[in-house]
Coordinates of C-alpha atoms and ligand atoms in Angstrom, one line a residue:
M351 CA 15.7 -11.3 -43.5
H352 CA 12.4 -9.5 -42.8
E353 CA 10.6 -12.9 -42.6
D354 CA 13.1 -14.1 -40.0
K355 CA 12.5 -11.0 -37.9
S356 CA 8.7 -11.3 -38.0
E357 CA 8.9 -15.0 -37.2
K358 CA 11.0 -14.2 -34.2
L359 CA 8.6 -11.6 -33.1
Y360 CA 5.7 -13.9 -33.5
E361 CA 7.4 -16.6 -31.4
M362 CA 8.2 -14.0 -28.7
K363 CA 4.5 -12.9 -28.7
K364 CA 3.4 -16.5 -28.4
L365 CA 5.8 -17.1 -25.5
A366 CA 4.8 -14.0 -23.7
E367 CA 1.1 -14.8 -23.9
A368 CA 1.7 -18.3 -22.7
G369 CA 2.7 -17.0 -19.2
G370 CA 4.4 -19.7 -17.2
G371 CA 3.5 -22.4 -19.8
Q372 CA 0.6 -24.7 -20.4
E373 CA 1.3 -26.9 -17.5
K374 CA 1.1 -24.0 -15.0
V375 CA -2.0 -22.6 -16.8
D376 CA -3.7 -26.0 -16.4
V377 CA -2.8 -25.9 -12.6
Q378 CA -4.2 -22.4 -12.4
H379 CA -7.5 -23.5 -14.1
S380 CA -7.7 -26.6 -11.9
K381 CA -7.7 -24.4 -8.9
G382 CA -10.8 -22.7 -10.4
K383 CA -8.8 -19.5 -11.2
L384 CA -8.5 -17.7 -14.5
T385 CA -5.1 -16.5 -15.8
A386 CA -4.0 -12.9 -15.6
R387 CA -4.8 -12.3 -19.3
E388 CA -8.2 -13.9 -19.0
R389 CA -9.0 -11.6 -16.1
I390 CA -8.0 -8.5 -18.0
D391 CA -10.1 -9.6 -20.9
L392 CA -13.1 -10.1 -18.6
L393 CA -12.6 -6.7 -17.0
L394 CA -12.0 -4.4 -20.0
D395 CA -14.0 -3.4 -23.0
E396 CA -13.3 -5.8 -25.8
G397 CA -10.2 -5.0 -27.7
S398 CA -9.3 -2.0 -25.6
F399 CA -6.3 -3.3 -23.7
V400 CA -2.9 -1.9 -24.6
E401 CA -0.2 -3.8 -22.9
L402 CA 3.1 -2.2 -21.9
D403 CA 6.5 -3.8 -21.3
K404 CA 5.3 -7.2 -22.5
Y405 CA 8.8 -8.5 -23.2
V406 CA 10.6 -7.4 -20.0
T407 CA 12.5 -10.1 -18.2
H408 CA 14.4 -10.1 -14.9
R409 CA 18.1 -9.3 -14.6
N410 CA 19.1 -12.2 -12.3
D411 CA 21.4 -14.9 -13.4
E412 CA 19.3 -17.3 -15.4
S413 CA 20.7 -20.3 -13.5
E414 CA 19.0 -18.9 -10.4
T415 CA 15.5 -18.2 -11.9
K416 CA 14.2 -19.1 -15.3
K417 CA 13.4 -16.0 -17.4
F418 CA 9.8 -15.4 -18.5
F419 CA 8.6 -12.6 -20.7
G420 CA 6.6 -10.1 -18.7
D421 CA 8.3 -11.1 -15.4
G422 CA 5.1 -12.2 -13.7
V423 CA 2.9 -9.2 -14.1
I424 CA 0.8 -7.9 -17.0
T425 CA 0.5 -4.1 -17.1
G426 CA -1.3 -1.6 -19.4
F427 CA -4.3 0.5 -20.0
G428 CA -7.7 0.1 -21.5
K429 CA -11.3 1.0 -21.2
I430 CA -14.3 0.1 -19.0
N431 CA -17.6 1.2 -20.4
G432 CA -15.6 3.6 -22.6
R433 CA -13.7 5.2 -19.7
K434 CA -9.9 5.0 -19.5
I435 CA -8.4 2.9 -16.7
F436 CA -4.9 1.6 -15.9
V437 CA -4.5 -2.0 -14.8
Y438 CA -1.9 -4.5 -13.6
A439 CA -2.5 -8.2 -13.0
Y440 CA -0.1 -10.5 -11.3
D441 CA 0.5 -13.7 -13.3
F442 CA 0.5 -16.6 -10.8
T443 CA 1.7 -19.0 -13.5
I444 CA 5.1 -17.3 -13.6
L445 CA 7.0 -17.9 -10.3
G446 CA 3.8 -17.7 -8.3
G447 CA 3.2 -14.1 -9.4
S448 CA 6.0 -13.1 -7.0
L449 CA 7.3 -9.6 -7.3
G450 CA 10.9 -9.1 -8.6
E451 CA 12.8 -5.9 -9.5
M452 CA 11.5 -5.6 -13.1
A453 CA 7.9 -6.5 -12.2
S454 CA 7.9 -3.7 -9.6
K455 CA 9.3 -1.3 -12.2
K456 CA 6.4 -2.2 -14.6
I457 CA 3.8 -1.6 -11.9
V458 CA 5.4 1.7 -10.8
K459 CA 5.3 2.9 -14.4
I460 CA 1.6 2.1 -14.7
M461 CA 0.9 3.9 -11.3
D462 CA 2.8 7.0 -12.4
K463 CA 0.9 7.1 -15.7
A464 CA -2.4 6.7 -14.0
I465 CA -1.6 9.6 -11.6
K466 CA -0.4 11.8 -14.5
V467 CA -3.3 11.0 -16.8
G468 CA -5.8 11.1 -13.9
A469 CA -7.5 7.7 -14.4
P470 CA -8.5 4.9 -12.0
L471 CA -6.0 2.2 -11.2
I472 CA -7.0 -1.4 -10.8
G473 CA -4.8 -4.1 -9.5
I474 CA -5.6 -7.8 -9.8
L475 CA -3.7 -9.7 -7.1
D476 CA -2.6 -13.3 -7.1
S477 CA 0.9 -13.4 -5.8
G478 CA 3.3 -15.1 -3.4
G479 CA 4.8 -11.7 -2.4
A480 CA 8.4 -10.7 -2.6
R481 CA 10.4 -12.9 -5.0
I482 CA 12.7 -14.8 -2.7
Q483 CA 15.5 -15.1 -5.4
E484 CA 15.7 -11.3 -5.8
G485 CA 15.9 -10.5 -2.1
V486 CA 16.3 -6.9 -1.3
M487 CA 15.7 -5.7 -4.9
S488 CA 12.2 -7.0 -4.5
L489 CA 11.7 -5.3 -1.2
D490 CA 12.9 -2.1 -2.7
G491 CA 10.4 -2.5 -5.5
Y492 CA 7.6 -2.8 -2.9
G493 CA 8.8 0.4 -1.3
D494 CA 8.3 2.2 -4.7
I495 CA 4.8 0.8 -5.0
F496 CA 3.7 1.6 -1.5
Y497 CA 5.0 5.2 -1.9
R498 CA 2.9 5.6 -5.0
N499 CA -0.2 4.1 -3.3
T500 CA 0.1 7.0 -0.8
T501 CA 0.7 9.7 -3.4
A502 CA -2.2 8.5 -5.5
S503 CA -4.5 8.4 -2.5
G504 CA -7.2 11.0 -2.9
I505 CA -6.0 11.8 -6.5
I506 CA -7.2 8.8 -8.4
P507 CA -9.5 5.9 -7.3
Q508 CA -7.4 2.8 -6.5
I509 CA -9.2 -0.6 -6.6
T510 CA -7.8 -4.0 -5.8
A511 CA -9.2 -7.4 -6.6
S512 CA -7.7 -10.3 -4.5
I513 CA -8.2 -13.4 -6.6
G514 CA -5.7 -15.8 -5.1
P515 CA -3.1 -15.8 -2.4
C516 CA -1.8 -12.3 -1.7
A517 CA 1.2 -12.9 0.6
G518 CA 3.7 -10.6 2.3
G519 CA 4.4 -7.5 0.2
A520 CA 1.5 -8.3 -2.0
V521 CA -0.9 -7.6 0.8
Y522 CA 0.4 -4.3 2.1
S523 CA -0.2 -2.4 -1.1
P524 CA -3.9 -3.5 -1.5
A525 CA -4.6 -2.5 2.1
M526 CA -3.6 1.1 1.2
T527 CA -6.0 1.2 -1.8
D528 CA -9.5 2.7 -1.7
F529 CA -11.5 -0.5 -2.3
V530 CA -10.5 -4.1 -1.9
I531 CA -12.7 -6.8 -3.4
M532 CA -12.1 -10.5 -2.5
V533 CA -13.3 -13.5 -4.3
E534 CA -14.8 -16.0 -1.8
N535 CA -12.8 -19.1 -1.2
V536 CA -10.1 -17.9 -3.6
G537 CA -8.8 -14.6 -2.4
Q538 CA -6.5 -14.7 0.6
M539 CA -4.6 -11.9 2.2
F540 CA -2.0 -12.5 4.8
V541 CA 1.4 -11.0 5.8
T542 CA 2.7 -14.4 6.5
G543 CA 1.2 -17.9 6.1
P544 CA -0.2 -20.4 8.6
E545 CA 3.1 -22.3 8.9
V546 CA 4.9 -19.2 10.3
V547 CA 1.9 -18.5 12.5
K548 CA 2.2 -22.0 13.9
E549 CA 5.9 -21.7 14.4
V550 CA 5.8 -18.3 16.1
L551 CA 2.5 -18.3 17.9
S552 CA 1.8 -22.1 18.2
Q553 CA -1.6 -21.5 16.7
D554 CA -3.2 -23.7 14.1
V555 CA -5.0 -21.6 11.5
S556 CA -6.1 -22.3 8.0
F557 CA -5.4 -20.0 5.0
E558 CA -9.1 -19.1 5.0
E559 CA -9.3 -18.3 8.8
L560 CA -6.1 -16.3 8.5
G561 CA -6.8 -14.2 5.5
G562 CA -9.9 -15.4 3.6
A563 CA -12.7 -13.2 2.3
I564 CA -14.9 -13.9 5.3
T565 CA -12.2 -12.9 7.8
H566 CA -11.4 -9.7 6.0
S567 CA -15.0 -8.7 5.3
T568 CA -16.3 -9.3 8.8
K569 CA -13.4 -9.0 11.3
S570 CA -10.6 -6.8 9.9
G571 CA -12.6 -4.7 7.5
V572 CA -9.8 -4.9 4.9
A573 CA -12.2 -6.2 2.3
H574 CA -14.9 -3.8 1.2
L575 CA -16.7 -6.2 -1.1
V576 CA -16.9 -9.9 -1.5
A577 CA -17.6 -11.6 -4.9
S578 CA -18.9 -15.1 -5.3
N579 CA -16.6 -15.8 -8.3
E580 CA -14.2 -14.0 -10.7
Y581 CA -17.0 -13.0 -13.1
D582 CA -19.0 -11.4 -10.2
C583 CA -15.8 -9.7 -9.1
M584 CA -15.3 -8.0 -12.5
E585 CA -19.0 -7.0 -12.6
K586 CA -18.7 -5.4 -9.1
I587 CA -15.6 -3.4 -10.1
K588 CA -17.4 -2.1 -13.2
K589 CA -20.5 -1.2 -11.2
L590 CA -18.3 0.5 -8.5
L591 CA -16.6 2.6 -11.2
T592 CA -20.0 4.0 -12.4
Y593 CA -20.2 5.9 -9.1
L594 CA -16.7 7.3 -9.2
P595 CA -15.0 10.2 -11.1
Q596 CA -11.8 9.6 -13.1
N597 CA -9.9 11.7 -10.6
N598 CA -10.2 14.3 -7.8
R599 CA -10.7 17.2 -10.3
Q600 CA -13.7 15.7 -12.0
D601 CA -17.3 15.0 -11.0
P602 CA -18.6 11.4 -11.0
P603 CA -20.6 10.6 -14.2
T604 CA -24.3 11.4 -14.2
L605 CA -26.4 8.6 -15.7
E606 CA -29.8 9.0 -17.2
S607 CA -32.4 8.1 -14.6
N608 CA -36.0 7.1 -15.3
D609 CA -36.8 7.5 -11.6
D610 CA -38.8 10.7 -11.2
P611 CA -36.9 13.0 -8.7
N612 CA -40.3 14.2 -7.4
R613 CA -41.6 10.7 -6.7
L614 CA -43.2 10.4 -3.3
D615 CA -43.1 7.2 -1.3
S616 CA -46.0 6.6 1.0
N617 CA -44.4 3.4 2.2
L618 CA -41.6 5.2 4.1
I619 CA -43.9 6.0 7.0
N620 CA -44.8 2.4 7.5
I621 CA -41.2 1.3 7.8
L622 CA -40.6 3.5 10.8
P623 CA -42.0 1.9 14.0
E624 CA -44.2 4.1 16.2
N625 CA -42.2 3.1 19.3
P626 CA -38.7 4.6 19.0
Y627 CA -37.3 1.7 20.9
H628 CA -38.3 -0.8 18.2
P629 CA -35.7 -1.5 15.6
Y630 CA -36.2 -1.3 11.9
D631 CA -34.0 -1.9 8.8
I632 CA -32.5 1.3 7.6
K633 CA -31.7 -0.4 4.3
E634 CA -35.5 -0.5 3.5
I635 CA -35.5 3.3 3.9
I636 CA -32.5 3.7 1.7
L637 CA -33.8 1.5 -1.0
N638 CA -37.1 3.4 -1.1
I639 CA -35.3 6.8 -1.4
V640 CA -32.7 6.2 -4.0
D641 CA -33.1 6.0 -7.8
N642 CA -34.5 2.7 -8.9
H643 CA -34.1 1.1 -5.5
D644 CA -30.5 0.5 -6.4
F645 CA -28.0 0.7 -3.5
F646 CA -24.4 -0.5 -3.8
E647 CA -23.3 -1.3 -0.3
I648 CA -19.7 -1.1 0.8
H649 CA -18.4 -3.0 3.8
E650 CA -21.8 -4.8 4.1
T651 CA -20.7 -7.4 6.8
F652 CA -18.2 -5.2 8.7
A653 CA -19.4 -2.9 11.5
S654 CA -23.0 -3.4 10.3
N655 CA -24.3 -1.0 12.9
I656 CA -23.5 1.6 10.3
V657 CA -24.4 1.3 6.6
V658 CA -22.4 3.0 3.9
G659 CA -22.5 2.8 0.1
F660 CA -23.2 4.4 -3.2
A661 CA -26.5 5.1 -5.0
R662 CA -28.0 7.7 -7.3
L663 CA -30.4 10.6 -6.9
G664 CA -31.7 12.2 -10.1
G665 CA -29.0 10.1 -11.9
R666 CA -26.2 11.7 -9.8
S667 CA -23.8 9.6 -7.7
I668 CA -24.2 10.0 -4.0
G669 CA -22.6 8.4 -0.9
I670 CA -25.0 7.3 1.9
I671 CA -24.1 6.9 5.5
A672 CA -26.9 5.7 7.8
N673 CA -27.1 4.3 11.3
Q674 CA -28.6 0.8 11.4
P675 CA -31.0 0.5 14.3
M676 CA -31.2 -3.3 13.7
I677 CA -27.6 -3.8 14.9
L678 CA -26.5 -2.5 18.3
A679 CA -29.4 -0.1 18.1
G680 CA -27.4 1.9 15.6
A681 CA -24.9 3.0 18.3
M682 CA -21.4 3.9 17.2
D683 CA -18.3 2.0 18.1
I684 CA -14.7 2.0 17.0
D685 CA -15.2 -0.1 13.9
S686 CA -18.3 1.8 12.7
S687 CA -16.5 5.1 13.3
N688 CA -13.5 4.0 11.2
K689 CA -15.7 2.6 8.5
S690 CA -17.8 5.8 8.1
A691 CA -14.7 8.1 8.5
R692 CA -13.0 6.3 5.7
F693 CA -16.0 6.4 3.5
I694 CA -16.5 10.1 4.1
R695 CA -12.8 10.9 3.3
F696 CA -13.2 9.0 0.0
C697 CA -16.4 10.9 -1.0
D698 CA -14.9 14.2 0.1
S699 CA -11.8 13.6 -2.1
F700 CA -13.8 12.6 -5.1
N701 CA -16.6 15.2 -5.2
I702 CA -19.3 12.7 -4.2
P703 CA -22.1 14.4 -2.2
I704 CA -23.0 12.6 1.0
V705 CA -26.5 11.9 2.3
T706 CA -26.6 11.1 6.0
L707 CA -29.5 9.3 7.8
V708 CA -29.2 9.6 11.5
D709 CA -30.9 7.5 14.1
T710 CA -28.5 6.6 16.9
P711 CA -28.6 6.5 20.7
D712 CA -25.1 8.1 20.6
I713 CA -22.1 6.1 21.6
C714 CA -22.2 2.4 22.1
L715 CA -23.6 1.3 25.5
V716 CA -21.8 -2.0 25.2
L717 CA -18.6 -0.1 24.9
I718 CA -19.4 2.0 28.0
K719 CA -20.3 -1.2 29.9
N720 CA -17.0 -2.7 29.0
I721 CA -15.1 0.4 30.1
M722 CA -17.0 0.5 33.4
A723 CA -16.3 -3.2 34.0
Ligands
HXC1955 C1 9.5 -17.0 -5.4 C2 7.5 -18.2 -5.2 C3 7.1 -17.3 -4.2 C4 7.9 -16.3 -3.7 C5 5.5 -18.8 -4.6 N1 6.5 -19.1 -5.4 N2 5.8 -17.7 -3.8 N3 8.7 -18.0 -5.8 N4 9.1 -16.1 -4.4 N5 7.6 -15.4 -2.8 C6 6.6 -20.1 -6.4 C7 6.7 -21.5 -5.8 O1 8.0 -21.8 -5.5 C8 6.1 -22.3 -7.0 O2 7.1 -22.5 -7.9 C9 5.0 -21.4 -7.6 O3 5.4 -20.1 -7.2 C10 3.6 -21.7 -7.1 O4 3.7 -21.8 -5.7 P1 3.0 -23.0 -4.9 O5 3.5 -22.9 -3.5 O6 3.1 -24.3 -5.6 O7 1.4 -22.6 -4.9 P2 0.3 -22.7 -3.8 O8 0.3 -24.1 -3.2 O9 -0.9 -22.2 -4.5 O10 0.8 -21.7 -2.7 C11 0.8 -20.3 -2.9 C12 1.5 -19.6 -1.7 C13 2.8 -20.2 -1.3 C14 0.5 -19.7 -0.5 C15 1.6 -18.1 -2.1 O11 3.6 -20.4 -2.5 C16 3.6 -19.5 -0.3 O12 3.3 -19.5 0.9 N6 4.6 -18.7 -0.8 C17 5.4 -17.9 0.0 C18 4.7 -16.7 0.5 C19 5.5 -15.8 1.4 O13 5.9 -16.1 2.5 N7 5.7 -14.6 0.9 C20 6.3 -13.5 1.6 C21 7.6 -13.1 1.0 S1 8.3 -11.9 2.0 P3 7.3 -23.8 -8.8 O14 8.4 -23.6 -9.7 O15 7.4 -24.9 -7.8 O16 6.0 -23.9 -9.6 C22 7.5 -10.4 1.6 C23 7.9 -9.3 2.4 C24 7.5 -8.0 1.8 O17 6.7 -10.4 0.7 C25 8.0 -6.8 2.6 C26 7.7 -5.5 1.9 C27 8.4 -4.3 2.4

């Protein structure tokens, strides 16, 4: 009797961990993508992941959609460098990682727990959006997720990795999180795909042009960071977390620094040109000021006339905002204002002191010229 039960449990565990089945896993790998479980393993400290709701299935009639354990999303908590985080990862091998009613309930549970415990929330996105077969139940689930994105804002850090298509509802939620990191040539974020764009606007666009990492990190500003592959993506998330507190009531961690806080840098004077009309690279100044010349830039290729990012001074986390005289003479425009305002709001919410380096001819002359024209 006991043996029967444990055998059944073992079978269920095997099935749940197989995702959408070997064939789908092979397709996922052939696209150069890892599975949701492999991604979580890569992100978290070894053996720290505790999965919740592993055996949940959807409530639809099975003739409509095959049932899979987990319902297309893996949720749980674990540790990154010893610090607690909550995580959910869409499993593209199950119905394209689409979001149904039960999958949304799993994500909502993790979000509520992250807010209650006061720990960062990381979402790994690879999803076809609302599960068509579940219609309005799926849309309702998104409503619950979006609501929690807003209530968690400024309370716990929210980070999203886009590692695959993120379509429809799967793209609204990431856009509301604090940091979005996209994997080059793999992550795509769009509300609706190229075929609908063609139908409605008669425009031919590729998936990459519409919502690829380059588009979102240079034009829309939706992506804060771009990773060259999934391994780089996880490393960047881990590094980003080192600058952030667990929640808005804590301070960011202080790391031991071997960089003498009283260090003088005689090279700084050589970077600044004597003629104030000559440009220089503000990043050289930043690198020479901060601990160990280590600057973690955010939004590097978006609105580059302002530079924002994290670094350390005396081992303590700081946010840096600096005009970039190399681009538009460091003048401010709409995108750079939005970029810096957003960064300031984040630092303000999470007790991160801000260092501002100012060198700007005030508002953007190009903008004035356009207005005058
Ligand atoms: C159900 C879906 C699905 C979806 C994909 N699949 N998206 N099933 N609902 N939304 C299924 C496919 O049928 C397929 O099943 C499997 O997932 C893999 O999909 P493929 O198309 O084979 O993969 P790929 O070629 O990589 O293309 C991925 C894709 C494409 C770009 C995401 O599937 C796609 O365009 N899907 C629809 C995206 C979309 O329009 N979403 C918006 C939904 S509306 P089989 O069984 O064949 O393997 C929405 C509104 C939210 O989200 C509003 C919130 C308030």
